[in-house]
Structure formats: C-alpha cells, structure tokens
Amino acid sequence: MTGLSDVMLDIRKRQHIKPYPPTEPVGFWTGEDLLDGKTVKSNTIIFRTKGCFWAQKGGCTMCGYTYDAATSPPTVDDILAQYRSVEDRIEGSVVKLFTSGSFFDKSEVPEKARDEILSSIGKKASKIIIETRPEFVTDKAMEAASKHGARIEVAIGLETSNDRIRNECINKNFLFEDFVRASETAKRHGVTTKAYLLLKPPFLTEKDAMEDIFRSVLDAAPYAGTISINLCNVQRGTIVDDLFKKNAYRPPWLWSIVEVIKRVHGKTNSMIMSDPLAAGQARGPHNCYECDYAFADAIRKYSTTQDIHVFDGLACDCRLLWEKTLALEGWTFGSPLVY
Ligand code: SF4
Ligand SMILES: [Zn+2]
C-alpha cells in the first residue's frame, strides 16, 4: 500500500533543487513579537542545514522547506559562518532560531555550533525561541540550552491536538503525548513551550479545519504559553501543491482565522498569535482578494497586542460566500466550492 510518505518521496524526487553554499543562511529578518505583554523587536535566523530528517523520509504533506537544505551537511565552521554573517544585525530582545527542521537535531546543528551560537545570543537578547520536533527536546539538550543567560522557548510544530489529523492528513509522525512529554521536559529546565498549529491541512473541509483548531488551542494551552496558528499556504513540491493544481485544495479563508481567534480569546492563559504568510495570494490564505490586506493587518495587530477589538468593523461582502462554504463544503467531500 502506498502511504503519504511514499507519495511525498515521489514528489520530492521530481523537484529541481537549487544548490546552495553551506555558509549562507536561508534567511534573516527583523520583525515584532510580544514579550511580557509588550511589543518588542524580534530577529529571525533560518540556518541552512542538511534539512529535516523527517522530510528526507517523505515528511509532512504541506512542507517545502526541505528544498532550502544544503546539498552536503554543513560543518560546525559552516554553521558558525552562517551565524557570523548576520550576528551584527541582531537588535532587540527576541531571537528566533529556525533550521527548516530541528535546531536541536545534532545531525543538523552540531552541539559545538549550537552552544557557541546560544552563548553569543544569550549576551545580546533576553529570549531565544528555538524550533524543533519534540523528539529532540531531551533533558541534556534543555540543560545545555538554558545556561546562556537568555530565556529559552522551544517552538514545536504540533499542528493539531488530533492524532488522526496530524498523522493521516499532515503525515507528521508523532503523537500529542510526544508533544506533552517534550513540554514537560522543557519545563523541568525552566524552558517554555510555543506550539504551532496548522489551520486547514489537506483533506479537511473549511468547517472541520476551524473546529480542529478551536479544539487544539484548548488542548495545547496547558502545555504552551504561546500558541501560533499558521495558516496553510501552498508550497511547491508538496501534496498540498499537487491538490491545489488539481483544484482540490484551497488555503483557508481569513474569515476563518478571525472567527477562531474570537472563539478562543479569553478562554486560555496562552498568548494566541498568527502571522498570515502569503495572505491575499491564491497560494496563501485569502478571502476575496479585496479585503485580504485589512484582514491580515488586523490579525498581525492582534498577535502583538492580544486586543480583540482590532477585529471590530472588519467587513466585506465576501462573508456570505465564506458562510456558504462552511455550510455546503461537506457535500463536496472537502473539494473547494470557491477559489
Ligand atoms: S513540517 Fe517540520 S517536521 Fe514536517 S517535514 Fe517540514 S520541517 Fe520536517
Ligand atoms: Zn472580501
């Protein structure tokens, strides 16, 4: 029987991947984040590594980040050279470390490079947010990470609290209990947890996707001080991309995330955030293309203020179409009615 991993591997084999030098990071940018209730400057560094081990076995159905991986595994010096190339541009109190995989996977970021980077950032910033899969959140890694001065937060792509959706729609290959274990391990070392959720993985209707995130926020909140809801976008070389090209997948409506935020606001002690990447594009979350920027602005503003009133007055005629979508999409077994 062919599983999602086989289909993903087949798709990945067909991609033309650009070779990148191992000393160049995938990206660096500055933005805003919320720290102790205040809006502060944040920095994001995406290191180029050999890529996520799970993506190399097929990986998640929406994930095209693996195409940014270095062709050969970067050495300790290569990873440090990547850091040095952006080090002087770091300003503000929050630094986010991504690898398009797991920063705590030693085969992506060797311990020596990890420790030097954390020690250097620990002298500049007050909080470091580090993206990783839960299996790499070990006592040893947390102990090593938490001794450099800055507060550490592990950011885990939980995607949903529903094991069936996580494994049968996303092909994530871990369970909710793995996330809980990782969060408890982190907590023993004073490390906090951020959970990423995914609104609208493939094979779900818009309505089911909203219900899933509503439930997931409540389930994840006891373990995650911050919950960031990612809105699925269509990345090239993925199952989501194949479905999109066959008119069998539409990214989520921005109405949906606003509705989910309104429903969960005040129901947990966690900060709820969302950065609507690629909003207003066909491959990104969108409404009718007329109102998308106003919606995306309000969602970003909510993320850095937690003020629910930013959504007051958001209106557009396309609301009716979104409501019809929620009511009728079940009859088409999830195939989009409106693009
Ligand atoms: S989403 Fe994360 S775990 Fe899944 S393949 Fe991509 S990098 Fe790996
Ligand atoms: Zn609209």
mmCIF file of C-alpha atoms and ligand atoms in Angstrom:
data_model
loop_
_atom_site.group_PDB
_atom_site.id
_atom_site.type_symbol
_atom_site.label_atom_id
_atom_site.label_comp_id
_atom_site.label_asym_id
_atom_site.label_seq_id
_atom_site.Cartn_x
_atom_site.Cartn_y
_atom_site.Cartn_z
ATOM 1 C CA MET A 1 0.000 0.000 0.000
ATOM 2 C CA THR A 2 1.285 3.444 -0.864
ATOM 3 C CA GLY A 3 1.304 5.824 2.084
ATOM 4 C CA LEU A 4 1.666 9.593 2.310
ATOM 5 C CA SER A 5 5.447 9.247 2.819
ATOM 6 C CA ASP A 6 5.785 7.331 -0.483
ATOM 7 C CA VAL A 7 3.761 9.971 -2.324
ATOM 8 C CA MET A 8 5.855 12.761 -0.778
ATOM 9 C CA LEU A 9 9.117 10.977 -1.644
ATOM 10 C CA ASP A 10 7.935 10.587 -5.211
ATOM 11 C CA ILE A 11 7.061 14.304 -5.424
ATOM 12 C CA ARG A 12 10.378 15.313 -3.809
ATOM 13 C CA LYS A 13 12.351 13.205 -6.332
ATOM 14 C CA ARG A 14 10.785 15.170 -9.195
ATOM 15 C CA GLN A 15 11.915 18.596 -7.891
ATOM 16 C CA HIS A 16 14.815 20.538 -9.398
ATOM 17 C CA ILE A 17 16.641 21.750 -6.315
ATOM 18 C CA LYS A 18 18.951 24.752 -6.440
ATOM 19 C CA PRO A 19 22.380 24.096 -4.848
ATOM 20 C CA TYR A 20 23.265 26.498 -2.012
ATOM 21 C CA PRO A 21 26.627 27.191 -0.335
ATOM 22 C CA PRO A 22 26.704 25.710 3.209
ATOM 23 C CA THR A 23 27.963 29.006 4.675
ATOM 24 C CA GLU A 24 24.921 31.057 3.673
ATOM 25 C CA PRO A 25 21.849 31.126 5.966
ATOM 26 C CA VAL A 26 18.437 30.633 4.349
ATOM 27 C CA GLY A 27 17.293 33.974 5.719
ATOM 28 C CA PHE A 28 17.454 36.697 8.336
ATOM 29 C CA TRP A 29 14.850 39.364 9.056
ATOM 30 C CA THR A 30 13.598 41.569 11.854
ATOM 31 C CA GLY A 31 10.018 41.999 12.985
ATOM 32 C CA GLU A 32 7.895 42.356 16.103
ATOM 33 C CA ASP A 33 6.937 39.973 18.877
ATOM 34 C CA LEU A 34 5.185 40.090 22.219
ATOM 35 C CA LEU A 35 7.372 39.778 25.335
ATOM 36 C CA ASP A 36 5.906 40.079 28.849
ATOM 37 C CA GLY A 37 2.913 41.905 27.433
ATOM 38 C CA LYS A 38 4.996 44.437 25.473
ATOM 39 C CA THR A 39 5.595 44.691 21.726
ATOM 40 C CA VAL A 40 9.336 44.267 21.126
ATOM 41 C CA LYS A 41 11.715 43.907 18.180
ATOM 42 C CA SER A 42 12.449 40.357 17.117
ATOM 43 C CA ASN A 43 15.031 38.734 14.844
ATOM 44 C CA THR A 44 14.591 35.538 12.862
ATOM 45 C CA ILE A 45 17.552 33.492 11.639
ATOM 46 C CA ILE A 46 16.959 30.469 9.423
ATOM 47 C CA PHE A 47 20.090 28.315 9.329
ATOM 48 C CA ARG A 48 20.842 26.198 6.308
ATOM 49 C CA THR A 49 21.428 22.619 7.484
ATOM 50 C CA LYS A 50 21.249 19.195 5.874
ATOM 51 C CA GLY A 51 17.470 19.557 6.334
ATOM 52 C CA CYS A 52 14.781 17.896 8.405
ATOM 53 C CA PHE A 53 15.385 14.154 8.815
ATOM 54 C CA TRP A 54 11.660 13.507 8.526
ATOM 55 C CA ALA A 55 11.401 15.416 5.216
ATOM 56 C CA GLN A 56 14.121 13.131 3.871
ATOM 57 C CA LYS A 57 11.800 10.192 4.545
ATOM 58 C CA GLY A 58 8.927 11.945 2.764
ATOM 59 C CA GLY A 59 7.812 14.252 5.534
ATOM 60 C CA CYS A 60 4.806 16.479 6.015
ATOM 61 C CA THR A 61 2.250 16.956 3.247
ATOM 62 C CA MET A 62 2.473 20.789 3.220
ATOM 63 C CA CYS A 63 6.216 21.250 3.797
ATOM 64 C CA GLY A 64 8.506 22.562 1.075
ATOM 65 C CA TYR A 65 11.171 23.937 3.449
ATOM 66 C CA THR A 66 13.429 20.977 2.794
ATOM 67 C CA TYR A 67 14.259 22.402 -0.654
ATOM 68 C CA ASP A 68 16.295 25.094 1.158
ATOM 69 C CA ALA A 69 18.639 22.457 2.625
ATOM 70 C CA ALA A 70 22.371 22.453 1.860
ATOM 71 C CA THR A 71 23.455 19.807 -0.656
ATOM 72 C CA SER A 72 26.058 18.423 1.765
ATOM 73 C CA PRO A 73 25.775 18.627 5.573
ATOM 74 C CA PRO A 74 27.304 21.927 6.814
ATOM 75 C CA THR A 75 30.211 21.533 9.263
ATOM 76 C CA VAL A 76 30.497 23.268 12.642
ATOM 77 C CA ASP A 77 32.502 26.041 10.941
ATOM 78 C CA ASP A 78 29.919 26.403 8.160
ATOM 79 C CA ILE A 79 27.059 26.833 10.658
ATOM 80 C CA LEU A 80 29.128 29.324 12.664
ATOM 81 C CA ALA A 81 29.960 31.228 9.444
ATOM 82 C CA GLN A 82 26.207 31.470 8.773
ATOM 83 C CA TYR A 83 25.712 32.940 12.236
ATOM 84 C CA ARG A 84 28.623 35.405 11.918
ATOM 85 C CA SER A 85 27.169 36.690 8.627
ATOM 86 C CA VAL A 86 24.056 38.013 10.428
ATOM 87 C CA GLU A 87 25.298 38.446 14.010
ATOM 88 C CA ASP A 88 25.839 42.212 13.782
ATOM 89 C CA ARG A 89 22.320 42.792 12.505
ATOM 90 C CA ILE A 90 20.677 41.341 15.631
ATOM 91 C CA GLU A 91 18.872 44.045 17.638
ATOM 92 C CA GLY A 92 16.058 43.864 20.166
ATOM 93 C CA SER A 93 15.135 41.341 22.799
ATOM 94 C CA VAL A 94 13.821 38.288 20.956
ATOM 95 C CA VAL A 95 15.768 35.991 18.607
ATOM 96 C CA LYS A 96 14.109 33.095 16.760
ATOM 97 C CA LEU A 97 16.277 30.235 15.511
ATOM 98 C CA PHE A 98 14.895 28.063 12.735
ATOM 99 C CA THR A 99 16.559 25.472 10.512
ATOM 100 C CA SER A 100 13.640 24.317 8.328
ATOM 101 C CA GLY A 101 13.929 21.286 10.590
ATOM 102 C CA SER A 102 15.067 20.944 14.202
ATOM 103 C CA PHE A 103 17.759 23.175 15.734
ATOM 104 C CA PHE A 104 18.225 20.555 18.470
ATOM 105 C CA ASP A 105 18.860 17.715 15.989
ATOM 106 C CA LYS A 106 22.640 17.245 16.331
ATOM 107 C CA SER A 107 22.877 15.987 12.769
ATOM 108 C CA GLU A 108 21.556 19.379 11.605
ATOM 109 C CA VAL A 109 23.312 21.666 14.105
ATOM 110 C CA PRO A 110 26.291 20.027 15.846
ATOM 111 C CA GLU A 111 26.433 20.630 19.626
ATOM 112 C CA LYS A 112 29.576 22.779 19.385
ATOM 113 C CA ALA A 113 27.948 25.175 16.903
ATOM 114 C CA ARG A 114 24.673 25.165 18.885
ATOM 115 C CA ASP A 115 26.440 26.081 22.149
ATOM 116 C CA GLU A 116 28.539 28.867 20.607
ATOM 117 C CA ILE A 117 25.512 30.416 18.915
ATOM 118 C CA LEU A 118 23.355 30.263 22.066
ATOM 119 C CA SER A 119 26.163 31.671 24.196
ATOM 120 C CA SER A 120 26.637 34.609 21.802
ATOM 121 C CA ILE A 121 22.902 35.387 21.518
ATOM 122 C CA GLY A 122 22.497 34.944 25.290
ATOM 123 C CA LYS A 123 24.671 38.055 25.740
ATOM 124 C CA LYS A 124 22.512 40.191 23.396
ATOM 125 C CA ALA A 125 18.880 39.076 23.761
ATOM 126 C CA SER A 126 16.551 38.255 26.632
ATOM 127 C CA LYS A 127 14.599 35.466 24.911
ATOM 128 C CA ILE A 128 15.561 32.841 22.317
ATOM 129 C CA ILE A 129 12.813 30.867 20.563
ATOM 130 C CA ILE A 130 14.115 27.634 19.043
ATOM 131 C CA GLU A 131 12.208 25.492 16.567
ATOM 132 C CA THR A 132 12.419 21.731 16.951
ATOM 133 C CA ARG A 133 10.488 18.488 16.659
ATOM 134 C CA PRO A 134 9.542 17.039 20.075
ATOM 135 C CA GLU A 135 11.909 14.032 19.915
ATOM 136 C CA PHE A 136 14.915 16.394 20.224
ATOM 137 C CA VAL A 137 13.653 18.049 23.414
ATOM 138 C CA THR A 138 15.757 15.993 25.837
ATOM 139 C CA ASP A 139 16.993 16.788 29.358
ATOM 140 C CA LYS A 140 20.542 17.021 28.007
ATOM 141 C CA ALA A 141 19.639 19.485 25.235
ATOM 142 C CA MET A 142 17.473 21.627 27.547
ATOM 143 C CA GLU A 143 20.186 21.749 30.192
ATOM 144 C CA ALA A 144 22.760 22.837 27.608
ATOM 145 C CA ALA A 145 20.462 25.477 26.098
ATOM 146 C CA SER A 146 19.259 27.056 29.320
ATOM 147 C CA LYS A 147 22.636 28.053 30.747
ATOM 148 C CA HIS A 148 23.442 31.022 28.490
ATOM 149 C CA GLY A 149 21.533 33.818 30.204
ATOM 150 C CA ALA A 150 18.568 34.274 27.872
ATOM 151 C CA ARG A 151 15.177 32.667 28.483
ATOM 152 C CA ILE A 152 14.651 29.732 26.134
ATOM 153 C CA GLU A 153 11.415 28.704 24.446
ATOM 154 C CA VAL A 154 11.071 25.594 22.295
ATOM 155 C CA ALA A 155 8.729 26.039 19.338
ATOM 156 C CA ILE A 156 7.125 22.776 18.260
ATOM 157 C CA GLY A 157 5.026 22.181 15.144
ATOM 158 C CA LEU A 158 2.245 20.324 16.936
ATOM 159 C CA GLU A 159 -0.140 21.334 14.080
ATOM 160 C CA THR A 160 -3.231 19.861 15.818
ATOM 161 C CA SER A 161 -4.068 18.047 19.039
ATOM 162 C CA ASN A 162 -5.876 15.401 16.977
ATOM 163 C CA ASP A 163 -3.510 12.446 16.336
ATOM 164 C CA ARG A 164 -5.565 11.238 13.388
ATOM 165 C CA ILE A 165 -5.461 14.590 11.572
ATOM 166 C CA ARG A 166 -1.752 15.077 12.435
ATOM 167 C CA ASN A 167 -0.753 11.714 11.064
ATOM 168 C CA GLU A 168 -3.339 10.990 8.348
ATOM 169 C CA CYS A 169 -3.656 14.484 6.814
ATOM 170 C CA ILE A 170 -0.255 16.006 7.647
ATOM 171 C CA ASN A 171 1.935 12.872 7.932
ATOM 172 C CA LYS A 172 3.756 14.418 10.903
ATOM 173 C CA ASN A 173 4.711 11.130 12.524
ATOM 174 C CA PHE A 174 4.367 11.976 16.210
ATOM 175 C CA LEU A 175 1.598 11.929 18.795
ATOM 176 C CA PHE A 176 0.062 14.548 21.077
ATOM 177 C CA GLU A 177 1.621 12.682 24.006
ATOM 178 C CA ASP A 178 5.084 13.249 22.451
ATOM 179 C CA PHE A 179 4.380 16.991 22.470
ATOM 180 C CA VAL A 180 3.226 16.830 26.103
ATOM 181 C CA ARG A 181 6.370 14.918 27.089
ATOM 182 C CA ALA A 182 8.581 17.479 25.299
ATOM 183 C CA SER A 183 6.793 20.371 27.005
ATOM 184 C CA GLU A 184 7.218 18.713 30.436
ATOM 185 C CA THR A 185 10.905 18.011 29.782
ATOM 186 C CA ALA A 186 11.411 21.653 28.757
ATOM 187 C CA LYS A 187 9.575 22.877 31.866
ATOM 188 C CA ARG A 188 11.926 20.948 34.171
ATOM 189 C CA HIS A 189 14.714 23.218 32.896
ATOM 190 C CA GLY A 190 12.780 26.483 33.032
ATOM 191 C CA VAL A 191 12.229 26.338 29.264
ATOM 192 C CA THR A 192 8.801 27.404 27.993
ATOM 193 C CA THR A 193 6.928 25.942 25.016
ATOM 194 C CA LYS A 194 5.348 27.537 21.980
ATOM 195 C CA ALA A 195 3.014 25.385 19.878
ATOM 196 C CA TYR A 196 2.478 25.939 16.166
ATOM 197 C CA LEU A 197 -0.922 24.829 14.911
ATOM 198 C CA LEU A 198 -1.864 24.446 11.251
ATOM 199 C CA LEU A 199 -5.207 25.802 10.087
ATOM 200 C CA LYS A 200 -6.539 23.732 7.195
ATOM 201 C CA PRO A 201 -4.277 20.813 6.390
ATOM 202 C CA PRO A 202 -5.272 18.950 3.206
ATOM 203 C CA PHE A 203 -8.299 16.590 3.185
ATOM 204 C CA LEU A 204 -10.392 18.673 5.628
ATOM 205 C CA THR A 205 -13.295 20.998 4.915
ATOM 206 C CA GLU A 206 -13.002 24.629 5.997
ATOM 207 C CA LYS A 207 -15.506 24.000 8.789
ATOM 208 C CA ASP A 208 -13.760 20.864 10.093
ATOM 209 C CA ALA A 209 -10.412 22.688 9.951
ATOM 210 C CA MET A 210 -11.807 25.528 12.094
ATOM 211 C CA GLU A 211 -13.282 23.102 14.628
ATOM 212 C CA ASP A 212 -9.949 21.262 14.759
ATOM 213 C CA ILE A 213 -8.006 24.437 15.593
ATOM 214 C CA PHE A 214 -10.584 25.588 18.141
ATOM 215 C CA ARG A 215 -10.231 22.234 19.949
ATOM 216 C CA SER A 216 -6.428 22.180 19.501
ATOM 217 C CA VAL A 217 -5.921 25.621 21.076
ATOM 218 C CA LEU A 218 -7.802 24.469 24.186
ATOM 219 C CA ASP A 219 -5.907 21.145 24.314
ATOM 220 C CA ALA A 220 -2.448 22.678 23.790
ATOM 221 C CA ALA A 221 -2.912 25.664 26.119
ATOM 222 C CA PRO A 222 -1.990 23.840 29.376
ATOM 223 C CA TYR A 223 1.406 22.990 27.835
ATOM 224 C CA ALA A 224 2.154 26.030 25.677
ATOM 225 C CA GLY A 225 2.368 29.635 26.920
ATOM 226 C CA THR A 226 2.219 30.780 23.300
ATOM 227 C CA ILE A 227 0.144 29.275 20.522
ATOM 228 C CA SER A 228 0.847 30.384 16.982
ATOM 229 C CA ILE A 229 -1.736 29.431 14.387
ATOM 230 C CA ASN A 230 -0.123 29.004 10.968
ATOM 231 C CA LEU A 231 -2.460 29.386 8.020
ATOM 232 C CA CYS A 232 -1.605 26.697 5.494
ATOM 233 C CA ASN A 233 -0.061 28.068 2.292
ATOM 234 C CA VAL A 234 0.701 26.116 -0.855
ATOM 235 C CA GLN A 235 4.434 25.352 -1.004
ATOM 236 C CA ARG A 236 5.900 23.910 -4.182
ATOM 237 C CA GLY A 237 6.810 20.232 -4.301
ATOM 238 C CA THR A 238 4.238 19.037 -1.765
ATOM 239 C CA ILE A 239 0.993 17.026 -1.707
ATOM 240 C CA VAL A 240 -0.846 20.282 -0.934
ATOM 241 C CA ASP A 241 0.659 21.722 -4.153
ATOM 242 C CA ASP A 242 -0.464 18.698 -6.204
ATOM 243 C CA LEU A 243 -4.007 19.004 -4.799
ATOM 244 C CA PHE A 244 -4.021 22.778 -5.401
ATOM 245 C CA LYS A 245 -3.092 22.286 -9.056
ATOM 246 C CA LYS A 246 -5.993 19.835 -9.409
ATOM 247 C CA ASN A 247 -8.390 22.402 -7.852
ATOM 248 C CA ALA A 248 -8.759 20.072 -4.875
ATOM 249 C CA TYR A 249 -7.265 22.355 -2.209
ATOM 250 C CA ARG A 250 -7.964 25.972 -1.261
ATOM 251 C CA PRO A 251 -5.925 27.694 1.504
ATOM 252 C CA PRO A 252 -8.005 28.862 4.486
ATOM 253 C CA TRP A 253 -10.216 31.912 4.431
ATOM 254 C CA LEU A 254 -9.036 34.807 6.606
ATOM 255 C CA TRP A 255 -12.602 34.941 7.939
ATOM 256 C CA SER A 256 -11.905 31.503 9.450
ATOM 257 C CA ILE A 257 -8.854 32.528 11.481
ATOM 258 C CA VAL A 258 -10.605 35.674 12.709
ATOM 259 C CA GLU A 259 -13.566 33.535 13.802
ATOM 260 C CA VAL A 260 -11.288 31.005 15.546
ATOM 261 C CA ILE A 261 -9.418 33.787 17.389
ATOM 262 C CA LYS A 262 -12.720 35.369 18.500
ATOM 263 C CA ARG A 263 -13.906 31.989 19.811
ATOM 264 C CA VAL A 264 -10.739 31.166 21.783
ATOM 265 C CA HIS A 265 -9.959 34.697 23.009
ATOM 266 C CA GLY A 266 -10.067 34.790 26.807
ATOM 267 C CA LYS A 267 -10.595 31.026 27.125
ATOM 268 C CA THR A 268 -6.923 30.221 27.879
ATOM 269 C CA ASN A 269 -3.961 31.858 29.599
ATOM 270 C CA SER A 270 -1.831 31.393 26.465
ATOM 271 C CA MET A 271 -0.907 34.137 24.030
ATOM 272 C CA ILE A 272 -2.581 33.473 20.694
ATOM 273 C CA MET A 273 -0.701 34.588 17.597
ATOM 274 C CA SER A 274 -0.883 34.190 13.849
ATOM 275 C CA ASP A 275 1.280 35.535 11.040
ATOM 276 C CA PRO A 276 -0.750 35.220 7.822
ATOM 277 C CA LEU A 277 2.135 34.468 5.420
ATOM 278 C CA ALA A 278 1.294 34.981 1.741
ATOM 279 C CA ALA A 279 -2.111 36.483 2.690
ATOM 280 C CA GLY A 280 -4.042 37.776 -0.291
ATOM 281 C CA GLN A 281 -2.380 35.415 -2.778
ATOM 282 C CA ALA A 282 -4.022 32.404 -4.437
ATOM 283 C CA ARG A 283 -1.427 30.129 -2.793
ATOM 284 C CA GLY A 284 -1.862 31.798 0.602
ATOM 285 C CA PRO A 285 -4.772 32.363 2.996
ATOM 286 C CA HIS A 286 -7.283 34.706 1.403
ATOM 287 C CA ASN A 287 -10.867 35.955 1.250
ATOM 288 C CA CYS A 288 -11.980 37.716 -1.937
ATOM 289 C CA TYR A 289 -8.648 39.496 -2.739
ATOM 290 C CA GLU A 290 -10.327 42.869 -1.996
ATOM 291 C CA CYS A 291 -10.358 42.746 1.795
ATOM 292 C CA ASP A 292 -7.329 40.500 2.451
ATOM 293 C CA TYR A 293 -4.805 43.172 3.445
ATOM 294 C CA ALA A 294 -7.155 44.723 6.007
ATOM 295 C CA PHE A 295 -7.723 41.248 7.488
ATOM 296 C CA ALA A 296 -4.012 40.360 7.510
ATOM 297 C CA ASP A 297 -3.178 43.691 9.225
ATOM 298 C CA ALA A 298 -5.779 43.099 11.922
ATOM 299 C CA ILE A 299 -4.534 39.527 12.527
ATOM 300 C CA ARG A 300 -0.919 40.762 12.867
ATOM 301 C CA LYS A 301 -2.043 43.547 15.196
ATOM 302 C CA TYR A 302 -3.940 41.069 17.376
ATOM 303 C CA SER A 303 -0.807 38.924 17.608
ATOM 304 C CA THR A 304 1.284 41.730 19.062
ATOM 305 C CA THR A 305 -1.416 43.295 21.276
ATOM 306 C CA GLN A 306 -3.899 40.479 22.139
ATOM 307 C CA ASP A 307 -6.573 43.172 21.714
ATOM 308 C CA ILE A 308 -9.731 41.539 20.330
ATOM 309 C CA HIS A 309 -11.144 44.943 19.310
ATOM 310 C CA VAL A 310 -8.721 45.091 16.339
ATOM 311 C CA PHE A 311 -11.348 42.985 14.534
ATOM 312 C CA ASP A 312 -14.184 45.477 15.181
ATOM 313 C CA GLY A 313 -15.507 46.879 11.932
ATOM 314 C CA LEU A 314 -13.826 44.301 9.646
ATOM 315 C CA ALA A 315 -16.457 43.715 6.986
ATOM 316 C CA CYS A 316 -16.769 42.633 3.377
ATOM 317 C CA ASP A 317 -19.496 41.246 1.113
ATOM 318 C CA CYS A 318 -17.462 38.018 0.741
ATOM 319 C CA ARG A 319 -18.573 36.974 4.231
ATOM 320 C CA LEU A 320 -21.712 35.488 2.673
ATOM 321 C CA LEU A 321 -19.605 33.310 0.342
ATOM 322 C CA TRP A 322 -17.499 32.113 3.282
ATOM 323 C CA GLU A 323 -20.646 31.260 5.250
ATOM 324 C CA LYS A 324 -21.997 29.282 2.264
ATOM 325 C CA THR A 325 -18.648 27.477 2.021
ATOM 326 C CA LEU A 326 -18.903 26.399 5.652
ATOM 327 C CA ALA A 327 -22.472 25.214 5.119
ATOM 328 C CA LEU A 328 -22.009 23.357 1.827
ATOM 329 C CA GLU A 329 -18.413 22.086 1.537
ATOM 330 C CA GLY A 330 -19.215 18.891 3.437
ATOM 331 C CA TRP A 331 -21.361 17.841 0.456
ATOM 332 C CA THR A 332 -18.346 18.007 -1.881
ATOM 333 C CA PHE A 333 -16.194 15.910 0.466
ATOM 334 C CA GLY A 334 -13.813 18.843 1.027
ATOM 335 C CA SER A 335 -13.340 19.893 -2.594
ATOM 336 C CA PRO A 336 -13.391 23.692 -2.652
ATOM 337 C CA LEU A 337 -16.557 25.408 -3.912
ATOM 338 C CA VAL A 338 -14.906 28.804 -4.299
ATOM 339 C CA TYR A 339 -11.261 29.562 -5.026
HETATM 340 S S1 SF4 B 1 6.963 20.482 8.694
HETATM 341 FE FE1 SF4 B 1 8.738 20.299 10.071
HETATM 342 S S2 SF4 B 1 8.743 18.115 10.638
HETATM 343 FE FE2 SF4 B 1 7.468 18.271 8.810
HETATM 344 S S3 SF4 B 1 8.850 17.849 7.105
HETATM 345 FE FE3 SF4 B 1 8.765 20.089 7.375
HETATM 346 S S4 SF4 B 1 10.484 20.614 8.706
HETATM 347 FE FE4 SF4 B 1 10.135 18.381 8.898
HETATM 348 ZN ZN ZN B 2 -13.752 40.242 0.909
#
